[in-house]
């Protein structure tokens, strides 16, 4: 178990589909047993684009959490919460806005892209420009080391790193820092303290990145340090600035090859998706009517799996033997397309059966779900309040 925290969020804009499962949620499920994880519903982010349809958000918040649980997110391992129930996110967003150059926001590639793509909406708002900054607040609040996201979100994580750096640069000059850091080194115990000093020297004098990494690991594992001392020692290791907000890294979700029922990437906006908990009859219908290799006009025409969207689904769902059966059968016209689709239908229905079983208790008793989220919000707030105490102090707001 690594102690480095993982944070990620999703906007509640509709029922999650198989692309979300294979692209993101499967990854979250794996991470939750390796790291402390926080996953949240980014309802404020949804408002930046859907401010004129608030019911979309309300309807989808709880359904989305059910989809997460259906996918195998375990509330015993992961903290699940709703962004707007942790109002510290808004405060951090506001405080960070003081030091965020407008140009940085205007240059984030998703800003212009999304305005053009969603041209039916008026996105020339203050809230939409601030989207990446709100995201930075989400991440920095928990001093996350890793942010599992798709490729499109990498610029937002990069932007978050720049904000953290700017914040630490402006506010990380604690009075008496050197003395406090030296005191904190002693608290490591003599053996660890010596190792720490060696790694610090190796990094600062020779730029040895391995030493930096080892130093960080040593601090991660040191158990008797307060949060403040640990942060000081991270800063002292890297060069005597105190790190108040930690720089996160994107944990790139392997590009999901999950195709939709038309062969394009599965996406709700393309109308080619299958929901995680879609009705089985509807799934059968969608797959049966899926287009196949256009060269197979008649049952007796041989086909080529590489030109067929159904084959893409076999790559996600079928074992080696079934794939072999498809390749041979398709190219020799010894199987029909409906026959070929059946194992895919069976595999999707089996996968969804598990989702439905996991979701059922929460549909039967919504209070179970509310309790999980209430508990998650409380846990998240504890961390958030600790971070905010330090942020306020660093920004001169701790007067009494
Ligand atoms: N912008 C992300 C998306 O559209 C959602 C999000 C909001 C997020 N805050 C976050 C993701 C913080 C990771 C970390 O997918
Ligand atoms: Fe596609 Fe299968 Fe039909 Fe070949 S047999 S065209 S792979 S559906």
mmCIF file of C-alpha atoms in Angstrom, residues 123-399:
data_model
loop_
_atom_site.group_PDB
_atom_site.id
_atom_site.type_symbol
_atom_site.label_atom_id
_atom_site.label_comp_id
_atom_site.label_asym_id
_atom_site.label_seq_id
_atom_site.Cartn_x
_atom_site.Cartn_y
_atom_site.Cartn_z
ATOM 1 C CA UNK A 123 -19.833 29.472 -22.433
ATOM 2 C CA UNK A 124 -18.457 32.978 -22.298
ATOM 3 C CA UNK A 125 -18.900 32.948 -18.529
ATOM 4 C CA UNK A 126 -16.607 33.571 -15.611
ATOM 5 C CA UNK A 127 -17.388 30.101 -14.237
ATOM 6 C CA UNK A 128 -16.434 28.337 -17.432
ATOM 7 C CA UNK A 129 -13.139 30.206 -17.749
ATOM 8 C CA UNK A 130 -12.383 29.144 -14.184
ATOM 9 C CA UNK A 131 -13.136 25.457 -14.847
ATOM 10 C CA UNK A 132 -9.489 24.350 -14.680
ATOM 11 C CA UNK A 133 -8.892 26.409 -11.548
ATOM 12 C CA UNK A 134 -11.804 24.752 -9.767
ATOM 13 C CA UNK A 135 -10.308 21.445 -10.844
ATOM 14 C CA UNK A 136 -6.935 22.550 -9.462
ATOM 15 C CA UNK A 137 -8.624 23.320 -6.132
ATOM 16 C CA UNK A 138 -10.198 19.827 -6.136
ATOM 17 C CA UNK A 139 -6.822 18.220 -6.549
ATOM 18 C CA UNK A 140 -4.621 20.471 -4.417
ATOM 19 C CA UNK A 141 -7.065 20.307 -1.517
ATOM 20 C CA UNK A 142 -6.086 16.679 -0.897
ATOM 21 C CA UNK A 143 -2.401 17.059 -1.760
ATOM 22 C CA UNK A 144 -2.973 14.315 -4.276
ATOM 23 C CA UNK A 145 0.064 12.684 -5.828
ATOM 24 C CA UNK A 146 -1.892 11.044 -8.650
ATOM 25 C CA UNK A 147 -4.882 12.047 -10.725
ATOM 26 C CA UNK A 148 -6.248 9.258 -12.926
ATOM 27 C CA UNK A 149 -7.684 10.956 -16.017
ATOM 28 C CA UNK A 150 -7.980 10.559 -19.745
ATOM 29 C CA UNK A 151 -5.701 12.297 -22.204
ATOM 30 C CA UNK A 152 -8.041 15.279 -22.624
ATOM 31 C CA UNK A 153 -7.564 16.209 -18.957
ATOM 32 C CA UNK A 154 -3.768 16.225 -18.941
ATOM 33 C CA UNK A 155 -3.552 19.995 -19.582
ATOM 34 C CA UNK A 156 -5.700 20.534 -16.494
ATOM 35 C CA UNK A 157 -3.328 18.539 -14.329
ATOM 36 C CA UNK A 158 -0.386 20.409 -15.825
ATOM 37 C CA UNK A 159 -2.164 23.685 -15.053
ATOM 38 C CA UNK A 160 -2.716 22.456 -11.480
ATOM 39 C CA UNK A 161 1.012 21.874 -11.099
ATOM 40 C CA UNK A 162 1.735 25.404 -12.236
ATOM 41 C CA UNK A 163 -0.747 26.846 -9.764
ATOM 42 C CA UNK A 164 0.793 24.796 -6.938
ATOM 43 C CA UNK A 165 4.257 25.999 -7.869
ATOM 44 C CA UNK A 166 3.137 29.608 -8.010
ATOM 45 C CA UNK A 167 1.347 29.315 -4.684
ATOM 46 C CA UNK A 168 4.344 27.748 -2.937
ATOM 47 C CA UNK A 169 6.621 30.315 -4.460
ATOM 48 C CA UNK A 170 4.493 33.220 -3.237
ATOM 49 C CA UNK A 171 3.410 31.894 0.139
ATOM 50 C CA UNK A 172 5.845 29.140 1.065
ATOM 51 C CA UNK A 173 8.246 31.470 2.843
ATOM 52 C CA UNK A 174 7.584 30.602 6.411
ATOM 53 C CA UNK A 175 9.394 32.713 9.038
ATOM 54 C CA UNK A 176 12.147 30.656 10.673
ATOM 55 C CA UNK A 177 11.737 27.926 8.057
ATOM 56 C CA UNK A 178 15.346 26.705 8.150
ATOM 57 C CA UNK A 179 15.332 26.312 11.924
ATOM 58 C CA UNK A 180 12.006 24.562 11.922
ATOM 59 C CA UNK A 181 13.140 22.229 9.160
ATOM 60 C CA UNK A 182 16.313 21.325 11.066
ATOM 61 C CA UNK A 183 14.248 20.576 14.166
ATOM 62 C CA UNK A 184 11.964 18.386 12.073
ATOM 63 C CA UNK A 185 14.946 16.444 10.703
ATOM 64 C CA UNK A 186 15.861 15.455 14.264
ATOM 65 C CA UNK A 187 12.399 14.015 14.758
ATOM 66 C CA UNK A 188 13.150 11.442 12.076
ATOM 67 C CA UNK A 189 15.474 9.614 14.474
ATOM 68 C CA UNK A 190 19.230 9.550 13.967
ATOM 69 C CA UNK A 191 19.430 6.808 11.349
ATOM 70 C CA UNK A 192 16.687 8.207 9.139
ATOM 71 C CA UNK A 193 17.882 11.760 9.718
ATOM 72 C CA UNK A 194 21.314 10.834 8.417
ATOM 73 C CA UNK A 195 19.881 9.137 5.341
ATOM 74 C CA UNK A 196 17.612 12.094 4.706
ATOM 75 C CA UNK A 197 20.549 14.530 4.877
ATOM 76 C CA UNK A 198 22.554 12.388 2.463
ATOM 77 C CA UNK A 199 19.712 12.294 -0.045
ATOM 78 C CA UNK A 200 19.137 16.018 0.300
ATOM 79 C CA UNK A 201 22.815 16.719 -0.399
ATOM 80 C CA UNK A 202 22.889 14.330 -3.333
ATOM 81 C CA UNK A 203 19.841 15.961 -4.838
ATOM 82 C CA UNK A 204 20.787 19.566 -4.210
ATOM 83 C CA UNK A 205 24.473 19.278 -5.084
ATOM 84 C CA UNK A 206 24.338 16.749 -7.909
ATOM 85 C CA UNK A 207 20.732 17.006 -9.060
ATOM 86 C CA UNK A 208 20.311 13.293 -8.385
ATOM 87 C CA UNK A 209 16.595 12.602 -9.018
ATOM 88 C CA UNK A 210 16.783 9.113 -7.559
ATOM 89 C CA UNK A 211 17.954 10.615 -4.289
ATOM 90 C CA UNK A 212 15.013 13.016 -4.389
ATOM 91 C CA UNK A 213 12.615 10.140 -4.942
ATOM 92 C CA UNK A 214 14.210 8.094 -2.153
ATOM 93 C CA UNK A 215 14.038 11.078 0.174
ATOM 94 C CA UNK A 216 10.341 11.481 -0.553
ATOM 95 C CA UNK A 217 9.723 7.812 0.076
ATOM 96 C CA UNK A 218 11.569 8.024 3.375
ATOM 97 C CA UNK A 219 9.301 10.890 4.429
ATOM 98 C CA UNK A 220 6.201 9.054 3.265
ATOM 99 C CA UNK A 221 7.119 6.165 5.520
ATOM 100 C CA UNK A 222 8.128 8.206 8.580
ATOM 101 C CA UNK A 223 5.152 7.833 10.875
ATOM 102 C CA UNK A 224 5.780 10.133 13.793
ATOM 103 C CA UNK A 225 5.819 13.385 11.789
ATOM 104 C CA UNK A 226 3.069 15.971 11.942
ATOM 105 C CA UNK A 227 1.574 17.058 8.636
ATOM 106 C CA UNK A 228 3.341 20.425 8.957
ATOM 107 C CA UNK A 229 6.751 18.890 9.610
ATOM 108 C CA UNK A 230 6.350 16.437 6.788
ATOM 109 C CA UNK A 231 5.544 19.218 4.338
ATOM 110 C CA UNK A 232 8.490 21.228 5.636
ATOM 111 C CA UNK A 233 10.811 18.311 5.111
ATOM 112 C CA UNK A 234 9.525 17.782 1.581
ATOM 113 C CA UNK A 235 10.297 21.439 0.914
ATOM 114 C CA UNK A 236 13.672 21.337 2.630
ATOM 115 C CA UNK A 237 14.611 18.269 0.576
ATOM 116 C CA UNK A 238 13.825 20.026 -2.676
ATOM 117 C CA UNK A 239 15.336 23.363 -1.872
ATOM 118 C CA UNK A 240 14.249 25.077 1.291
ATOM 119 C CA UNK A 241 10.859 26.328 0.180
ATOM 120 C CA UNK A 242 7.968 24.991 2.117
ATOM 121 C CA UNK A 243 5.586 23.004 -0.010
ATOM 122 C CA UNK A 244 2.101 23.898 1.078
ATOM 123 C CA UNK A 245 0.342 22.567 -1.999
ATOM 124 C CA UNK A 246 1.810 19.430 -3.539
ATOM 125 C CA UNK A 247 2.260 19.055 -7.289
ATOM 126 C CA UNK A 248 0.187 16.167 -8.640
ATOM 127 C CA UNK A 249 0.888 13.924 -11.619
ATOM 128 C CA UNK A 250 -1.622 12.746 -14.163
ATOM 129 C CA UNK A 251 -2.021 8.993 -14.109
ATOM 130 C CA UNK A 252 -2.930 8.462 -17.689
ATOM 131 C CA UNK A 253 -5.775 6.059 -18.144
ATOM 132 C CA UNK A 254 -4.758 3.783 -20.968
ATOM 133 C CA UNK A 255 -6.741 5.007 -23.944
ATOM 134 C CA UNK A 256 -9.914 3.016 -23.795
ATOM 135 C CA UNK A 257 -10.477 1.084 -26.985
ATOM 136 C CA UNK A 258 -14.103 0.786 -26.055
ATOM 137 C CA UNK A 259 -15.964 1.337 -29.308
ATOM 138 C CA UNK A 260 -19.580 2.363 -29.510
ATOM 139 C CA UNK A 261 -22.176 0.494 -31.549
ATOM 140 C CA UNK A 262 -21.084 2.365 -34.672
ATOM 141 C CA UNK A 263 -17.370 1.671 -34.258
ATOM 142 C CA UNK A 264 -16.518 5.230 -33.175
ATOM 143 C CA UNK A 265 -15.354 5.819 -29.609
ATOM 144 C CA UNK A 266 -18.269 5.264 -27.241
ATOM 145 C CA UNK A 267 -19.715 8.582 -26.177
ATOM 146 C CA UNK A 268 -23.129 9.725 -25.084
ATOM 147 C CA UNK A 269 -23.002 12.671 -27.456
ATOM 148 C CA UNK A 270 -22.471 10.364 -30.472
ATOM 149 C CA UNK A 271 -25.589 8.395 -29.486
ATOM 150 C CA UNK A 272 -23.625 5.147 -29.799
ATOM 151 C CA UNK A 273 -23.371 4.127 -26.163
ATOM 152 C CA UNK A 274 -24.661 1.308 -24.001
ATOM 153 C CA UNK A 275 -25.382 2.297 -20.411
ATOM 154 C CA UNK A 276 -23.789 0.285 -17.611
ATOM 155 C CA UNK A 277 -27.181 -0.782 -16.344
ATOM 156 C CA UNK A 278 -29.100 -0.740 -19.608
ATOM 157 C CA UNK A 279 -32.076 -3.000 -20.023
ATOM 158 C CA UNK A 280 -30.945 -6.378 -21.501
ATOM 159 C CA UNK A 281 -33.534 -6.282 -24.289
ATOM 160 C CA UNK A 282 -32.240 -2.925 -25.426
ATOM 161 C CA UNK A 283 -28.651 -4.219 -25.359
ATOM 162 C CA UNK A 284 -29.601 -7.189 -27.541
ATOM 163 C CA UNK A 285 -31.373 -4.935 -29.990
ATOM 164 C CA UNK A 286 -28.478 -2.494 -30.208
ATOM 165 C CA UNK A 287 -25.881 -5.189 -30.866
ATOM 166 C CA UNK A 288 -28.063 -7.115 -33.314
ATOM 167 C CA UNK A 289 -28.604 -4.022 -35.405
ATOM 168 C CA UNK A 290 -24.984 -2.949 -35.254
ATOM 169 C CA UNK A 291 -23.344 -2.403 -38.655
ATOM 170 C CA UNK A 292 -20.790 -5.009 -39.734
ATOM 171 C CA UNK A 293 -18.200 -5.190 -42.505
ATOM 172 C CA UNK A 294 -19.973 -3.406 -45.396
ATOM 173 C CA UNK A 295 -18.456 -5.957 -47.817
ATOM 174 C CA UNK A 296 -20.597 -8.715 -46.291
ATOM 175 C CA UNK A 297 -23.781 -7.942 -48.137
ATOM 176 C CA UNK A 298 -24.958 -11.548 -48.316
ATOM 177 C CA UNK A 299 -24.457 -14.284 -45.748
ATOM 178 C CA UNK A 300 -22.218 -16.085 -48.273
ATOM 179 C CA UNK A 301 -19.878 -13.102 -48.777
ATOM 180 C CA UNK A 302 -16.643 -13.458 -46.809
ATOM 181 C CA UNK A 303 -15.865 -10.560 -44.462
ATOM 182 C CA UNK A 304 -12.861 -8.922 -42.823
ATOM 183 C CA UNK A 305 -12.981 -8.420 -39.032
ATOM 184 C CA UNK A 306 -10.574 -5.481 -39.254
ATOM 185 C CA UNK A 307 -13.270 -3.545 -41.106
ATOM 186 C CA UNK A 308 -16.026 -4.471 -38.662
ATOM 187 C CA UNK A 309 -17.013 -2.639 -35.465
ATOM 188 C CA UNK A 310 -18.224 -5.911 -33.940
ATOM 189 C CA UNK A 311 -14.659 -7.189 -34.033
ATOM 190 C CA UNK A 312 -13.631 -4.224 -31.851
ATOM 191 C CA UNK A 313 -16.069 -5.494 -29.255
ATOM 192 C CA UNK A 314 -14.600 -8.989 -29.487
ATOM 193 C CA UNK A 315 -11.242 -7.434 -28.661
ATOM 194 C CA UNK A 316 -12.713 -6.098 -25.432
ATOM 195 C CA UNK A 317 -14.902 -9.039 -24.483
ATOM 196 C CA UNK A 318 -13.745 -12.298 -26.069
ATOM 197 C CA UNK A 319 -11.053 -14.809 -25.228
ATOM 198 C CA UNK A 320 -8.447 -16.069 -27.669
ATOM 199 C CA UNK A 321 -10.494 -19.077 -28.813
ATOM 200 C CA UNK A 322 -13.572 -17.013 -29.604
ATOM 201 C CA UNK A 323 -11.505 -14.472 -31.507
ATOM 202 C CA UNK A 324 -9.960 -17.254 -33.563
ATOM 203 C CA UNK A 325 -13.473 -18.568 -34.309
ATOM 204 C CA UNK A 326 -14.512 -15.087 -35.477
ATOM 205 C CA UNK A 327 -11.461 -14.536 -37.680
ATOM 206 C CA UNK A 328 -11.723 -17.882 -39.421
ATOM 207 C CA UNK A 329 -15.513 -17.924 -39.586
ATOM 208 C CA UNK A 330 -15.824 -14.382 -40.916
ATOM 209 C CA UNK A 331 -13.138 -14.696 -43.591
ATOM 210 C CA UNK A 332 -14.541 -18.014 -44.839
ATOM 211 C CA UNK A 333 -18.182 -16.933 -44.510
ATOM 212 C CA UNK A 334 -18.799 -20.014 -42.382
ATOM 213 C CA UNK A 335 -20.490 -17.986 -39.647
ATOM 214 C CA UNK A 336 -23.177 -15.359 -39.979
ATOM 215 C CA UNK A 337 -22.968 -11.932 -38.415
ATOM 216 C CA UNK A 338 -25.757 -12.555 -35.925
ATOM 217 C CA UNK A 339 -23.982 -15.722 -34.846
ATOM 218 C CA UNK A 340 -20.771 -13.757 -34.485
ATOM 219 C CA UNK A 341 -22.465 -11.142 -32.346
ATOM 220 C CA UNK A 342 -23.901 -13.617 -29.864
ATOM 221 C CA UNK A 343 -20.774 -14.084 -27.700
ATOM 222 C CA UNK A 344 -20.466 -10.287 -27.457
ATOM 223 C CA UNK A 345 -24.091 -9.974 -26.377
ATOM 224 C CA UNK A 346 -23.581 -12.738 -23.816
ATOM 225 C CA UNK A 347 -20.424 -11.151 -22.430
ATOM 226 C CA UNK A 348 -21.962 -7.693 -22.094
ATOM 227 C CA UNK A 349 -25.076 -9.077 -20.436
ATOM 228 C CA UNK A 350 -22.951 -11.099 -17.996
ATOM 229 C CA UNK A 351 -20.901 -8.027 -17.135
ATOM 230 C CA UNK A 352 -24.035 -5.947 -16.647
ATOM 231 C CA UNK A 353 -25.641 -8.627 -14.493
ATOM 232 C CA UNK A 354 -22.860 -8.063 -11.968
ATOM 233 C CA UNK A 355 -23.423 -4.288 -12.151
ATOM 234 C CA UNK A 356 -27.121 -4.742 -11.542
ATOM 235 C CA UNK A 357 -26.560 -7.039 -8.587
ATOM 236 C CA UNK A 358 -24.166 -4.607 -6.973
ATOM 237 C CA UNK A 359 -26.542 -1.686 -7.576
ATOM 238 C CA UNK A 360 -29.702 -3.381 -6.292
ATOM 239 C CA UNK A 361 -29.218 -2.855 -2.529
ATOM 240 C CA UNK A 362 -28.833 0.886 -3.125
ATOM 241 C CA UNK A 363 -31.929 1.043 -5.301
ATOM 242 C CA UNK A 364 -33.892 -0.868 -2.646
ATOM 243 C CA UNK A 365 -32.678 1.313 0.174
ATOM 244 C CA UNK A 366 -31.445 4.755 -0.892
ATOM 245 C CA UNK A 367 -30.463 5.556 2.693
ATOM 246 C CA UNK A 368 -27.513 3.166 2.291
ATOM 247 C CA UNK A 369 -26.250 5.365 -0.495
ATOM 248 C CA UNK A 370 -26.864 8.614 1.378
ATOM 249 C CA UNK A 371 -24.923 7.239 4.341
ATOM 250 C CA UNK A 372 -21.934 6.252 2.256
ATOM 251 C CA UNK A 373 -21.794 9.693 0.710
ATOM 252 C CA UNK A 374 -22.401 11.508 3.996
ATOM 253 C CA UNK A 375 -19.564 9.549 5.524
ATOM 254 C CA UNK A 376 -17.306 10.275 2.541
ATOM 255 C CA UNK A 377 -18.097 13.985 2.682
ATOM 256 C CA UNK A 378 -17.150 14.017 6.319
ATOM 257 C CA UNK A 379 -13.837 12.295 5.680
ATOM 258 C CA UNK A 380 -13.051 14.583 2.769
ATOM 259 C CA UNK A 381 -13.923 17.671 4.809
ATOM 260 C CA UNK A 382 -11.521 16.683 7.547
ATOM 261 C CA UNK A 383 -8.625 16.713 5.106
ATOM 262 C CA UNK A 384 -9.946 19.819 3.369
ATOM 263 C CA UNK A 385 -10.196 21.756 6.610
ATOM 264 C CA UNK A 386 -6.634 20.911 7.498
ATOM 265 C CA UNK A 387 -5.405 22.124 4.113
ATOM 266 C CA UNK A 388 -7.479 25.295 4.348
ATOM 267 C CA UNK A 389 -6.051 26.108 7.751
ATOM 268 C CA UNK A 390 -2.578 26.129 6.246
ATOM 269 C CA UNK A 391 -3.628 27.962 3.105
ATOM 270 C CA UNK A 392 -5.348 30.725 5.080
ATOM 271 C CA UNK A 393 -2.371 31.034 7.369
ATOM 272 C CA UNK A 394 0.033 31.274 4.439
ATOM 273 C CA UNK A 395 -2.135 33.961 2.819
ATOM 274 C CA UNK A 396 -2.321 36.102 5.934
ATOM 275 C CA UNK A 397 -5.904 35.175 6.825
ATOM 276 C CA UNK A 398 -5.222 33.631 10.221
ATOM 277 C CA UNK A 399 -5.662 36.832 12.214
#
